[in-house]
Amino acid sequence: MRILSIETSCDETSLAIVAQNEAGFMVEKNLVSSQATIHAQYGGVVPEVAAREHAAWIFPLMQELEIPHDGKRIDAIAVTAGPGLVPALRIGVELGKVLAWSWHKPLVAVNHLEGHLYSVWLETPHPPVFPAVCLLVSGGHTELILMKNHGEYQLLGMTRDDAAGEAFDKVAKLLELPYPGGPMISKIALEGDSTMIDFPRPMFDSPNLDFSFSGLKTAVRLCVEEFQHQGTLDPSVRAGIAASFQQAVVDVLVHKTLKAVQQTHPKSVILSGGVSANRLLRETLREKLSMLHSDITFHSPPLAFTGDNAAMIGVAGLIKAKRKEFVDPLSLHADPNMSLTSL
Ligand code: KG4
Ligand code: ZN
């Protein structure tokens, strides 16, 4: 089975063709047009600008896929229906509806977060085994989810304020680094001493599996202001602040994930979402998990599939299509608050 998938929930316009065969979920094409440099001048994603860019890019990308005009070779269409920015989501949703209706193909509505979870099924002969504890860390979400089976999710914990990626982006702004901040923070952190500042680890010892990052962000702001006041915010201090901040975030994320593992006894652990590109996070979680629970398998997506992409939406779409979870192309709407656990 072969699916055409569409992703426009934030600032990446992406189309993919994913096929399922004996070897697993294979990406035949995955085109991503990023608007990051456009939004960088505003310091964050502007929904109307994102929608305009999606509208400008989606048809050139569609042409690049070289699908015959009658949609031959495509068995179904999957589109991200939420959560995300409504004006942005709508561009992809409307394209999905038009293609499904005119080609007479079944349409699948995919939750963007579900797409991130399924990114670890891409191009691997060894996908996760259920139940799986999933740490989903992106620009908009920080959640611990127990995936009991395909499509069966239980929310274990979530951030009470900022998402982990959002914290990276805001701290980058304080350090005058361009948007998106995550990759820049991790880059300059390589030159810094992660023990330079002992930033707080918010909710580290809380009895639940929730997170909070806004207090940490405030601590970084106060620290930056102090160095600015003294006139000593030089590159090595900035690298030290970045490394210390990154270490604090990683410590909390890894600690809470291991706590979720202790509580739920999964067979696999999944780390996905844009922040899963962070090397320190990947390596720390992988190492600690193998030290403490060598029987539990660890899965994180290939770097090309950590950020937003349509290939991951294709995998989720193929799994839903197999279960005939189709939607009516005439009545599908973008849902900015689409929840994973009420699917
Ligand atoms: O999943 P994603 O591409 O978009 C959303 O669904 O939000 O995640 C984007 C987020 C941004 O906040 C970005 O700064 C962060 O992922 N990110 C990183 C790294 N690469 C991207 N955060 C920390 N370290 C990285 N290497
Ligand atoms: Zn995302």
CSV table of N, CA and C in Angstrom, one decimal, residues 188-300:
chain,number,residue,atom,x,y,z
A,188,ILE,N,26.4,25.9,20.3
A,188,ILE,CA,27.3,26.7,21.1
A,188,ILE,C,27.6,26.0,22.4
A,189,ALA,N,26.7,25.2,22.9
A,189,ALA,CA,26.9,24.5,24.2
A,189,ALA,C,28.1,23.5,24.1
A,190,LEU,N,28.4,23.1,22.9
A,190,LEU,CA,29.6,22.2,22.7
A,190,LEU,C,30.9,22.8,23.2
A,191,GLU,N,30.9,24.2,23.2
A,191,GLU,CA,32.1,24.9,23.6
A,191,GLU,C,32.0,25.3,25.1
A,192,GLY,N,30.9,25.1,25.7
A,192,GLY,CA,30.7,25.6,27.1
A,192,GLY,C,30.8,24.5,28.2
A,193,ASP,N,30.9,25.0,29.4
A,193,ASP,CA,31.0,24.1,30.6
A,193,ASP,C,29.6,24.0,31.2
A,194,SER,N,29.1,22.8,31.1
A,194,SER,CA,27.7,22.6,31.6
A,194,SER,C,27.5,22.7,33.1
A,195,THR,N,28.6,22.8,33.8
A,195,THR,CA,28.5,23.0,35.3
A,195,THR,C,28.8,24.4,35.7
A,196,MET,N,28.9,25.3,34.7
A,196,MET,CA,29.2,26.7,35.0
A,196,MET,C,28.1,27.3,35.9
A,197,ILE,N,26.8,27.1,35.6
A,197,ILE,CA,25.7,27.6,36.4
A,197,ILE,C,24.8,26.5,36.8
A,198,ASP,N,24.5,26.5,38.0
A,198,ASP,CA,23.6,25.4,38.5
A,198,ASP,C,22.1,25.9,38.4
A,199,PHE,N,21.6,25.8,37.2
A,199,PHE,CA,20.2,26.2,37.0
A,199,PHE,C,19.2,25.3,37.7
A,200,PRO,N,18.0,25.8,38.1
A,200,PRO,CA,17.0,24.9,38.7
A,200,PRO,C,16.6,23.8,37.7
A,201,ARG,N,16.2,22.6,38.3
A,201,ARG,CA,15.6,21.5,37.5
A,201,ARG,C,14.1,21.5,38.0
A,202,PRO,N,13.3,22.3,37.3
A,202,PRO,CA,11.9,22.4,37.8
A,202,PRO,C,11.1,21.1,37.8
A,203,MET,N,10.4,20.8,38.9
A,203,MET,CA,9.6,19.7,39.1
A,203,MET,C,10.3,18.3,39.1
A,204,PHE,N,11.6,18.4,39.3
A,204,PHE,CA,12.5,17.2,39.2
A,204,PHE,C,11.9,16.2,40.3
A,205,ASP,N,11.6,16.6,41.5
A,205,ASP,CA,11.2,15.7,42.5
A,205,ASP,C,9.7,15.7,42.7
A,206,SER,N,8.9,16.3,41.8
A,206,SER,CA,7.5,16.2,42.0
A,206,SER,C,7.0,14.8,41.9
A,207,PRO,N,5.9,14.4,42.5
A,207,PRO,CA,5.5,13.0,42.5
A,207,PRO,C,4.8,12.6,41.2
A,208,ASN,N,4.5,13.6,40.3
A,208,ASN,CA,3.9,13.2,39.1
A,208,ASN,C,4.9,13.2,37.9
A,209,LEU,N,4.4,13.1,36.7
A,209,LEU,CA,5.2,13.0,35.5
A,209,LEU,C,5.1,14.3,34.7
A,210,ASP,N,4.7,15.4,35.3
A,210,ASP,CA,4.6,16.6,34.6
A,210,ASP,C,5.9,17.4,34.6
A,211,PHE,N,5.9,18.4,33.7
A,211,PHE,CA,7.1,19.2,33.5
A,211,PHE,C,6.8,20.7,33.7
A,212,SER,N,7.8,21.5,33.9
A,212,SER,CA,7.6,23.0,33.8
A,212,SER,C,8.9,23.6,33.4
A,213,PHE,N,8.9,24.5,32.5
A,213,PHE,CA,10.1,25.1,32.0
A,213,PHE,C,10.2,26.6,32.1
A,214,SER,N,9.0,27.2,32.5
A,214,SER,CA,9.1,28.7,32.5
A,214,SER,C,10.0,29.3,33.6
A,215,GLY,N,10.0,28.6,34.7
A,215,GLY,CA,10.9,29.1,35.8
A,215,GLY,C,12.4,29.0,35.4
A,216,LEU,N,12.7,27.9,34.7
A,216,LEU,CA,14.1,27.8,34.2
A,216,LEU,C,14.5,28.9,33.3
A,217,LYS,N,13.5,29.2,32.4
A,217,LYS,CA,13.7,30.3,31.4
A,217,LYS,C,13.9,31.6,32.1
A,218,THR,N,13.2,31.9,33.2
A,218,THR,CA,13.3,33.1,34.0
A,218,THR,C,14.7,33.1,34.7
A,219,ALA,N,15.1,31.9,35.2
A,219,ALA,CA,16.4,31.9,35.8
A,219,ALA,C,17.5,32.2,34.8
A,220,VAL,N,17.4,31.7,33.6
A,220,VAL,CA,18.4,32.1,32.6
A,220,VAL,C,18.4,33.6,32.3
A,221,ARG,N,17.1,34.1,32.2
A,221,ARG,CA,17.0,35.6,31.9
A,221,ARG,C,17.8,36.4,33.0
A,222,LEU,N,17.5,36.0,34.3
A,222,LEU,CA,18.2,36.8,35.3
A,222,LEU,C,19.7,36.7,35.3
A,223,CYS,N,20.1,35.5,34.9
A,223,CYS,CA,21.6,35.2,34.8
A,223,CYS,C,22.2,36.0,33.7
A,224,VAL,N,21.5,36.0,32.5
A,224,VAL,CA,22.0,36.8,31.4
A,224,VAL,C,22.1,38.3,31.7
A,225,GLU,N,21.0,38.8,32.4
A,225,GLU,CA,21.0,40.2,32.8
A,225,GLU,C,22.1,40.5,33.7
A,226,GLU,N,22.4,39.6,34.7
A,226,GLU,CA,23.5,39.8,35.6
A,226,GLU,C,24.9,40.0,34.9
A,227,PHE,N,25.1,39.0,33.9
A,227,PHE,CA,26.4,39.1,33.2
A,227,PHE,C,26.4,40.4,32.3
A,228,GLN,N,25.2,40.8,31.7
A,228,GLN,CA,25.2,42.0,30.9
A,228,GLN,C,25.5,43.2,31.8
A,229,HIS,N,25.0,43.2,33.0
A,229,HIS,CA,25.2,44.3,33.9
A,229,HIS,C,26.7,44.5,34.2
A,230,GLN,N,27.3,43.3,34.4
A,230,GLN,CA,28.8,43.3,34.7
A,230,GLN,C,29.6,43.6,33.4
A,231,GLY,N,29.0,43.5,32.3
A,231,GLY,CA,29.7,43.7,31.0
A,231,GLY,C,30.6,42.5,30.7
A,232,THR,N,30.2,41.3,31.1
A,232,THR,CA,31.0,40.1,30.9
A,232,THR,C,30.3,39.0,30.1
A,233,LEU,N,29.3,39.4,29.3
A,233,LEU,CA,28.6,38.4,28.6
A,233,LEU,C,29.3,38.1,27.3
A,234,ASP,N,30.5,37.5,27.4
A,234,ASP,CA,31.3,37.2,26.2
A,234,ASP,C,31.0,35.8,25.7
A,235,PRO,N,31.5,35.4,24.5
A,235,PRO,CA,31.1,34.1,23.9
A,235,PRO,C,31.3,32.9,24.8
A,236,SER,N,32.4,32.9,25.6
A,236,SER,CA,32.6,31.7,26.5
A,236,SER,C,31.5,31.7,27.6
A,237,VAL,N,31.1,32.8,28.1
A,237,VAL,CA,30.0,32.9,29.1
A,237,VAL,C,28.7,32.4,28.5
A,238,ARG,N,28.4,32.9,27.3
A,238,ARG,CA,27.2,32.5,26.6
A,238,ARG,C,27.2,31.0,26.3
A,239,ALA,N,28.3,30.5,26.0
A,239,ALA,CA,28.4,29.0,25.7
A,239,ALA,C,28.2,28.3,27.0
A,240,GLY,N,28.7,28.8,28.1
A,240,GLY,CA,28.5,28.2,29.4
A,240,GLY,C,27.1,28.2,29.9
A,241,ILE,N,26.4,29.3,29.6
A,241,ILE,CA,25.0,29.5,30.0
A,241,ILE,C,24.2,28.5,29.1
A,242,ALA,N,24.5,28.4,27.8
A,242,ALA,CA,23.8,27.5,26.9
A,242,ALA,C,23.9,26.0,27.4
A,243,ALA,N,25.2,25.7,27.7
A,243,ALA,CA,25.5,24.3,28.1
A,243,ALA,C,24.8,24.0,29.4
A,244,SER,N,24.8,24.9,30.4
A,244,SER,CA,24.2,24.7,31.7
A,244,SER,C,22.7,24.6,31.6
A,245,PHE,N,22.1,25.4,30.7
A,245,PHE,CA,20.6,25.4,30.5
A,245,PHE,C,20.3,24.0,29.8
A,246,GLN,N,21.0,23.6,28.8
A,246,GLN,CA,20.7,22.4,28.1
A,246,GLN,C,20.8,21.2,29.0
A,247,GLN,N,21.8,21.2,29.9
A,247,GLN,CA,22.0,20.1,30.9
A,247,GLN,C,20.8,20.1,31.8
A,248,ALA,N,20.3,21.2,32.3
A,248,ALA,CA,19.1,21.2,33.2
A,248,ALA,C,17.9,20.6,32.5
A,249,VAL,N,17.6,21.0,31.2
A,249,VAL,CA,16.5,20.5,30.5
A,249,VAL,C,16.6,19.0,30.3
A,250,VAL,N,17.8,18.5,29.9
A,250,VAL,CA,18.0,17.1,29.6
A,250,VAL,C,17.9,16.3,30.9
A,251,ASP,N,18.4,16.8,32.0
A,251,ASP,CA,18.3,16.1,33.3
A,251,ASP,C,16.9,15.9,33.7
A,252,VAL,N,16.0,16.9,33.5
A,252,VAL,CA,14.6,16.7,33.9
A,252,VAL,C,13.9,15.8,33.0
A,253,LEU,N,14.1,15.9,31.6
A,253,LEU,CA,13.4,15.1,30.7
A,253,LEU,C,13.8,13.6,30.9
A,254,VAL,N,15.1,13.4,31.1
A,254,VAL,CA,15.6,12.0,31.2
A,254,VAL,C,15.1,11.4,32.5
A,255,HIS,N,15.1,12.2,33.6
A,255,HIS,CA,14.7,11.7,34.9
A,255,HIS,C,13.2,11.3,34.9
A,256,LYS,N,12.4,12.1,34.3
A,256,LYS,CA,10.9,11.9,34.3
A,256,LYS,C,10.6,10.7,33.4
A,257,THR,N,11.4,10.5,32.3
A,257,THR,CA,11.1,9.4,31.4
A,257,THR,C,11.5,8.1,32.1
A,258,LEU,N,12.6,8.1,32.8
A,258,LEU,CA,13.0,6.9,33.5
A,258,LEU,C,12.0,6.6,34.7
A,259,LYS,N,11.4,7.6,35.2
A,259,LYS,CA,10.4,7.4,36.3
A,259,LYS,C,9.1,6.8,35.6
A,260,ALA,N,8.8,7.3,34.4
A,260,ALA,CA,7.6,6.7,33.7
A,260,ALA,C,7.9,5.2,33.4
A,261,VAL,N,9.1,4.9,33.1
A,261,VAL,CA,9.5,3.5,32.8
A,261,VAL,C,9.3,2.6,34.0
A,262,GLN,N,9.8,3.2,35.2
A,262,GLN,CA,9.6,2.4,36.4
A,262,GLN,C,8.2,2.1,36.8
A,263,GLN,N,7.3,3.1,36.4
A,263,GLN,CA,5.9,3.0,36.8
A,263,GLN,C,5.1,2.1,35.9
A,264,THR,N,5.5,2.0,34.6
A,264,THR,CA,4.6,1.4,33.6
A,264,THR,C,5.3,0.1,33.0
A,265,HIS,N,6.5,-0.2,33.3
A,265,HIS,CA,7.2,-1.4,32.8
A,265,HIS,C,7.0,-1.6,31.3
A,266,PRO,N,7.4,-0.7,30.4
A,266,PRO,CA,7.2,-0.9,29.0
A,266,PRO,C,8.3,-1.8,28.4
A,267,LYS,N,8.0,-2.2,27.1
A,267,LYS,CA,9.0,-3.0,26.4
A,267,LYS,C,10.0,-2.1,25.6
A,268,SER,N,9.5,-0.9,25.2
A,268,SER,CA,10.3,0.1,24.4
A,268,SER,C,10.1,1.5,25.0
A,269,VAL,N,11.1,2.3,24.6
A,269,VAL,CA,11.0,3.8,24.9
A,269,VAL,C,11.2,4.5,23.6
A,270,ILE,N,10.4,5.5,23.3
A,270,ILE,CA,10.4,6.2,22.1
A,270,ILE,C,10.7,7.7,22.5
A,271,LEU,N,11.7,8.3,21.8
A,271,LEU,CA,12.0,9.7,21.9
A,271,LEU,C,11.8,10.3,20.6
A,272,SER,N,10.8,11.3,20.5
A,272,SER,CA,10.6,11.9,19.2
A,272,SER,C,10.2,13.4,19.3
A,273,GLY,N,10.0,14.0,18.1
A,273,GLY,CA,9.7,15.5,18.1
A,273,GLY,C,11.0,16.2,17.8
A,274,GLY,N,10.8,17.5,17.4
A,274,GLY,CA,12.0,18.3,17.0
A,274,GLY,C,13.2,18.3,18.0
A,275,VAL,N,12.9,18.3,19.3
A,275,VAL,CA,13.9,18.4,20.3
A,275,VAL,C,14.7,17.0,20.4
A,276,SER,N,14.1,16.0,19.8
A,276,SER,CA,14.8,14.7,19.8
A,276,SER,C,16.1,14.7,19.0
A,277,ALA,N,16.3,15.8,18.2
A,277,ALA,CA,17.5,16.0,17.4
A,277,ALA,C,18.7,16.3,18.4
A,278,ASN,N,18.3,16.7,19.6
A,278,ASN,CA,19.4,17.1,20.5
A,278,ASN,C,20.2,15.9,20.9
A,279,ARG,N,21.5,16.0,20.6
A,279,ARG,CA,22.4,14.9,20.8
A,279,ARG,C,22.6,14.5,22.3
A,280,LEU,N,22.7,15.5,23.2
A,280,LEU,CA,22.9,15.2,24.6
A,280,LEU,C,21.7,14.5,25.1
A,281,LEU,N,20.5,14.9,24.7
A,281,LEU,CA,19.3,14.2,25.2
A,281,LEU,C,19.2,12.8,24.7
A,282,ARG,N,19.5,12.6,23.4
A,282,ARG,CA,19.4,11.2,22.8
A,282,ARG,C,20.4,10.3,23.5
A,283,GLU,N,21.6,10.8,23.6
A,283,GLU,CA,22.7,10.0,24.2
A,283,GLU,C,22.5,9.7,25.7
A,284,THR,N,22.1,10.7,26.4
A,284,THR,CA,21.9,10.5,27.9
A,284,THR,C,20.8,9.5,28.1
A,285,LEU,N,19.6,9.7,27.4
A,285,LEU,CA,18.5,8.8,27.6
A,285,LEU,C,18.9,7.3,27.1
A,286,ARG,N,19.5,7.2,26.0
A,286,ARG,CA,19.9,5.9,25.5
A,286,ARG,C,20.8,5.2,26.5
A,287,GLU,N,21.8,5.9,27.0
A,287,GLU,CA,22.8,5.3,27.9
A,287,GLU,C,22.2,4.9,29.3
A,288,LYS,N,21.4,5.9,29.8
A,288,LYS,CA,20.8,5.6,31.2
A,288,LYS,C,19.8,4.4,31.1
A,289,LEU,N,19.1,4.4,30.0
A,289,LEU,CA,18.1,3.3,29.8
A,289,LEU,C,18.8,1.9,29.7
A,290,SER,N,19.9,1.9,28.9
A,290,SER,CA,20.6,0.6,28.7
A,290,SER,C,21.3,0.2,30.0
A,291,MET,N,21.7,1.2,30.8
A,291,MET,CA,22.3,0.8,32.1
A,291,MET,C,21.3,0.3,33.1
A,292,LEU,N,20.1,0.9,33.1
A,292,LEU,CA,19.2,0.5,34.1
A,292,LEU,C,18.2,-0.6,33.7
A,293,HIS,N,17.9,-0.6,32.4
A,293,HIS,CA,16.9,-1.6,31.9
A,293,HIS,C,17.4,-2.1,30.5
A,294,SER,N,18.3,-3.0,30.5
A,294,SER,CA,18.9,-3.4,29.3
A,294,SER,C,18.0,-4.2,28.4
A,295,ASP,N,16.8,-4.6,28.9
A,295,ASP,CA,15.9,-5.4,28.1
A,295,ASP,C,14.9,-4.5,27.4
A,296,ILE,N,14.9,-3.2,27.7
A,296,ILE,CA,14.0,-2.3,27.0
A,296,ILE,C,14.7,-1.6,25.8
A,297,THR,N,14.0,-1.7,24.7
A,297,THR,CA,14.6,-1.1,23.5
A,297,THR,C,14.4,0.4,23.4
A,298,PHE,N,15.4,1.1,22.8
A,298,PHE,CA,15.3,2.6,22.7
A,298,PHE,C,15.2,3.0,21.2
A,299,HIS,N,14.3,3.9,20.9
A,299,HIS,CA,14.0,4.3,19.5
A,299,HIS,C,13.9,5.8,19.4
A,300,SER,N,14.7,6.4,18.5
A,300,SER,CA,14.5,7.8,18.2
A,300,SER,C,14.7,7.9,16.6
